[in-house]
């Protein structure tokens, strides 16, 4: 796997950043704590997001959620694309955190909106600052049709360090996937001990405990609102062993999954 680095973005934390690339030969594998919107005008890119590879063609948009690993070494020579980096503060007033789809293909409304925003950024002036931000909000609204909401198990804090905020976002969006502290530490360019110490200092809990709470919170939601079996819910929330899932769920919720489901149905 190509080396991944955590990229600290320039500018004020509330700024929406814009970049335009032509004939770019490589996108280094990296993560950062902003939502990244990549719009391909010409050519094609074989783009990696997390564990997925996606082919982008002219008119396609790739959306990278905060702290997701992404990059590419396979771009056509004639590529022409532009990128928006949207800070998480844009979503501060939302009651749900959105996880966007990796690709939005051939959605003319989304791409036309992105082109309008790009034009405003390429001809940036103090007078059109409001219009730039308004057009990004309109683009996010259009892209939300390709997103699903998720309520975090443990709310974020404005006192979190950049690393802690990034870890929380990554866990909230990828809690069901295999998890490695070594890979996480490499992504943020720190040692495992430094990573764990920073998170514990900011939150009062370990990274693995935060992961466990997030997985159990998701399992509670599925037990309450779906008819999936307990085994199916265990697998879909990142637990490979049914018995271990039951033990962890019981320790957090105070009762086993089946009893929790029955109690929720009795309340209804």
Coordinates of C-alpha atoms in Angstrom, one line a residue:
X1 CA 0.0 0.0 0.0
X2 CA 1.4 3.5 -0.9
X3 CA 2.5 5.6 2.1
X4 CA -0.2 7.8 3.4
X5 CA 0.3 11.1 5.2
X6 CA -2.0 13.4 7.1
X7 CA -2.1 16.8 5.3
X8 CA -2.7 19.9 7.3
X9 CA -4.6 22.4 5.1
X10 CA -3.5 26.0 4.8
X11 CA -5.6 29.0 5.5
X12 CA -8.1 29.9 8.2
X13 CA -10.1 26.9 9.6
X14 CA -13.3 28.4 8.2
X15 CA -12.0 29.0 4.7
X16 CA -13.3 27.0 1.7
X17 CA -10.2 26.3 -0.4
X18 CA -10.1 25.9 -4.2
X19 CA -7.4 24.4 -6.5
X20 CA -7.3 23.8 -10.3
X21 CA -5.0 21.2 -11.9
X22 CA -4.2 20.4 -15.5
X23 CA -2.0 17.5 -16.8
X24 CA -1.4 16.4 -13.2
X25 CA 0.7 13.2 -13.0
X26 CA 0.0 12.0 -9.5
X27 CA -2.2 12.6 -6.4
X28 CA -0.2 11.6 -3.4
X29 CA -2.1 9.3 -1.0
X30 CA -3.1 11.4 2.0
X31 CA -5.9 12.3 4.5
X32 CA -7.0 15.6 5.9
X33 CA -9.9 16.8 8.0
X34 CA -11.9 18.6 5.3
X35 CA -14.5 17.4 2.9
X36 CA -12.9 17.2 -0.6
X37 CA -14.9 17.6 -3.8
X38 CA -13.1 16.7 -7.0
X39 CA -14.7 17.6 -10.3
X40 CA -13.2 16.2 -13.6
X41 CA -13.6 18.4 -16.6
X42 CA -11.4 16.4 -19.0
X43 CA -9.6 13.1 -19.2
X44 CA -10.0 10.3 -16.7
X45 CA -8.5 9.3 -13.3
X46 CA -8.4 5.9 -11.6
X47 CA -9.0 7.3 -8.0
X48 CA -8.7 5.4 -4.7
X49 CA -10.9 6.3 -1.8
X50 CA -10.4 4.1 1.3
X51 CA -10.3 0.6 0.0
X52 CA -12.2 1.3 -3.2
X53 CA -11.0 2.2 -6.7
X54 CA -13.2 4.3 -8.8
X55 CA -12.9 5.5 -12.4
X56 CA -13.6 9.2 -12.9
X57 CA -14.5 10.4 -16.4
X58 CA -15.2 13.9 -17.7
X59 CA -18.3 15.2 -15.9
X60 CA -17.9 13.0 -12.8
X61 CA -17.5 14.2 -9.3
X62 CA -15.6 12.4 -6.5
X63 CA -16.5 13.3 -2.9
X64 CA -14.0 12.4 -0.2
X65 CA -15.3 12.5 3.4
X66 CA -13.1 14.0 6.1
X67 CA -10.1 11.9 7.1
X68 CA -10.6 9.3 4.3
X69 CA -7.4 8.0 2.7
X70 CA -7.3 9.0 -1.0
X71 CA -5.0 9.5 -4.0
X72 CA -4.1 8.3 -7.5
X73 CA -1.0 7.5 -9.6
X74 CA -3.1 6.8 -12.7
X75 CA -4.3 10.0 -14.5
X76 CA -4.6 10.5 -18.2
X77 CA -2.2 13.0 -19.6
X78 CA -4.9 15.4 -20.7
X79 CA -6.6 15.6 -17.2
X80 CA -8.2 18.9 -16.2
X81 CA -9.9 18.9 -12.8
X82 CA -10.7 21.3 -9.9
X83 CA -11.0 20.7 -6.2
X84 CA -12.9 22.3 -3.3
X85 CA -11.8 21.7 0.3
X86 CA -14.7 22.4 2.7
X87 CA -14.0 22.7 6.4
X88 CA -16.1 20.7 8.9
X89 CA -17.3 24.0 10.5
X90 CA -19.6 24.4 7.5
X91 CA -21.7 21.6 9.0
X92 CA -21.6 22.9 12.5
X93 CA -25.3 23.8 12.6
X94 CA -26.4 20.3 11.3
X95 CA -28.0 17.9 13.7
X96 CA -26.6 14.9 11.7
X97 CA -23.2 14.3 10.2
X98 CA -23.5 13.4 6.5
X99 CA -21.4 10.7 4.8
X100 CA -21.3 11.4 1.1
X101 CA -21.1 8.8 -1.7
X102 CA -17.6 8.4 -3.2
X103 CA -18.8 9.3 -6.7
X104 CA -21.5 11.3 -8.3
X105 CA -21.6 10.3 -12.0
X106 CA -23.2 12.3 -14.8
X107 CA -25.3 14.5 -12.6
X108 CA -25.5 17.6 -14.8
X109 CA -27.1 19.8 -12.0
X110 CA -24.3 19.0 -9.6
X111 CA -21.5 19.6 -12.2
X112 CA -23.0 22.8 -13.5
X113 CA -23.2 24.1 -9.9
X114 CA -19.6 23.1 -9.3
X115 CA -18.5 24.9 -12.5
X116 CA -20.3 28.1 -11.4
X117 CA -18.6 27.9 -8.0
X118 CA -15.2 27.2 -9.7
X119 CA -15.7 30.3 -11.9
X120 CA -16.4 32.5 -8.8
X121 CA -13.2 31.1 -7.1
X122 CA -11.0 31.5 -10.2
X123 CA -12.2 35.2 -10.4
X124 CA -12.2 35.7 -6.7
X125 CA -12.8 39.2 -5.3
X126 CA -14.1 40.6 -2.0
X127 CA -17.4 41.5 -3.7
X128 CA -18.2 37.9 -4.7
X129 CA -17.1 36.3 -1.3
X130 CA -20.8 35.8 -0.3
X131 CA -21.6 34.3 -3.7
X132 CA -18.7 31.8 -3.5
X133 CA -19.9 30.5 -0.2
X134 CA -23.5 30.4 -1.3
X135 CA -22.7 28.4 -4.4
X136 CA -20.7 25.9 -2.3
X137 CA -23.8 25.5 0.0
X138 CA -25.9 24.9 -3.1
X139 CA -23.5 22.3 -4.3
X140 CA -23.5 20.5 -0.9
X141 CA -27.3 20.5 -1.0
X142 CA -27.3 18.9 -4.5
X143 CA -24.7 16.4 -3.4
X144 CA -26.7 15.5 -0.3
X145 CA -29.1 13.6 -2.5
X146 CA -26.2 11.0 -2.7
X147 CA -25.6 11.0 1.0
X148 CA -26.9 9.2 4.0
X149 CA -27.2 10.7 7.5
X150 CA -25.5 9.3 10.6
X151 CA -25.8 10.5 14.2
X152 CA -22.4 10.2 16.0
X153 CA -22.4 8.1 19.2
X154 CA -20.2 10.6 21.0
X155 CA -20.4 14.3 20.1
X156 CA -17.4 16.2 19.0
X157 CA -15.9 19.0 21.0
X158 CA -14.5 22.4 20.0
X159 CA -11.6 21.7 22.4
X160 CA -10.5 18.6 20.5
X161 CA -7.0 18.7 18.9
X162 CA -6.8 18.3 15.1
X163 CA -5.7 14.7 15.6
X164 CA -8.5 13.8 17.9
X165 CA -11.1 15.5 15.7
X166 CA -9.8 13.6 12.7
X167 CA -9.9 10.2 14.6
X168 CA -13.5 10.8 15.7
X169 CA -14.5 11.6 12.1
X170 CA -12.7 8.6 10.7
X171 CA -14.3 6.3 13.3
X172 CA -17.8 7.7 12.9
X173 CA -17.7 7.2 9.1
X174 CA -15.8 3.8 9.0
X175 CA -16.6 2.2 12.3
X176 CA -17.7 -1.1 10.6
X177 CA -14.4 -1.7 8.9
X178 CA -11.3 -3.5 10.2
X179 CA -9.4 -1.1 12.5
X180 CA -5.6 -0.8 13.1
X181 CA -4.0 1.7 15.5
X182 CA -0.7 1.3 13.5
X183 CA -2.4 2.3 10.2
X184 CA -4.2 5.2 12.0
X185 CA -0.9 6.5 13.5
X186 CA 0.8 6.3 10.1
X187 CA -2.0 8.4 8.6
X188 CA -1.5 11.2 11.2
X189 CA 2.3 10.9 11.0
X190 CA 2.7 10.2 14.8
X191 CA 3.6 7.2 16.9
X192 CA 0.8 4.9 18.3
X193 CA 1.7 6.0 21.8
X194 CA 1.4 9.7 20.9
X195 CA -1.9 9.0 19.1
X196 CA -3.4 7.2 22.1
X197 CA -2.1 9.8 24.6
X198 CA -3.5 12.7 22.6
X199 CA -6.9 11.1 22.2
X200 CA -7.1 10.1 25.9
X201 CA -6.1 13.6 27.0
X202 CA -8.8 15.2 24.8
X203 CA -11.7 12.8 25.5
X204 CA -10.9 10.9 28.7
X205 CA -11.3 7.6 26.9
X206 CA -9.2 5.3 24.7
X207 CA -9.5 5.2 20.9
X208 CA -10.7 1.6 21.1
X209 CA -13.3 2.4 23.7
X210 CA -14.6 5.3 21.5
X211 CA -14.8 2.8 18.6
X212 CA -16.7 0.3 20.8
X213 CA -19.2 2.9 21.9
X214 CA -19.7 4.1 18.3
X215 CA -20.3 0.5 17.1
X216 CA -22.8 -0.2 19.9
X217 CA -24.7 3.0 19.3
X218 CA -25.1 2.0 15.6
X219 CA -26.2 -1.5 16.7
X220 CA -28.8 0.1 19.0
X221 CA -30.2 2.1 16.1
X222 CA -30.4 -1.1 13.9
X223 CA -32.1 -3.1 16.7
X224 CA -34.7 -0.4 17.1
X225 CA -35.5 0.4 13.5
X226 CA -34.8 -2.7 11.5
X227 CA -35.7 -6.4 11.3
X228 CA -32.1 -7.5 10.8
X229 CA -31.0 -10.5 13.0
X230 CA -28.6 -9.9 15.8
X231 CA -25.9 -11.8 13.8
X232 CA -26.5 -9.5 10.8
X233 CA -26.3 -6.4 13.0
X234 CA -23.1 -7.7 14.6
X235 CA -21.4 -8.1 11.2
X236 CA -22.7 -4.8 9.9
X237 CA -21.3 -2.8 12.8
X238 CA -17.8 -4.3 12.7
X239 CA -18.0 -7.3 15.0
X240 CA -16.8 -10.6 13.4
X241 CA -17.8 -12.7 16.4
X242 CA -21.5 -12.9 17.5
X243 CA -20.7 -13.9 21.1
X244 CA -18.1 -11.1 21.5
X245 CA -20.7 -8.6 20.1
X246 CA -23.2 -9.8 22.7
X247 CA -20.7 -9.3 25.5
X248 CA -19.6 -5.9 24.4
X249 CA -23.2 -4.7 23.8
X250 CA -24.3 -6.0 27.2
X251 CA -21.4 -4.2 29.0
X252 CA -22.4 -0.9 27.3
X253 CA -26.2 -1.1 27.2
X254 CA -26.7 -3.0 30.4
X255 CA -28.6 -5.8 28.7
X256 CA -28.1 -8.2 25.7
X257 CA -29.1 -7.2 22.2
X258 CA -32.4 -9.2 22.1
X259 CA -33.5 -7.9 25.4
X260 CA -32.7 -4.3 24.2
X261 CA -34.8 -4.8 21.1
X262 CA -37.7 -6.2 23.1
X263 CA -37.5 -3.2 25.5
X264 CA -37.5 -0.7 22.6
X265 CA -40.5 -2.4 21.0
X266 CA -42.4 -2.4 24.3
X267 CA -41.8 1.4 24.6
X268 CA -43.3 1.9 21.1

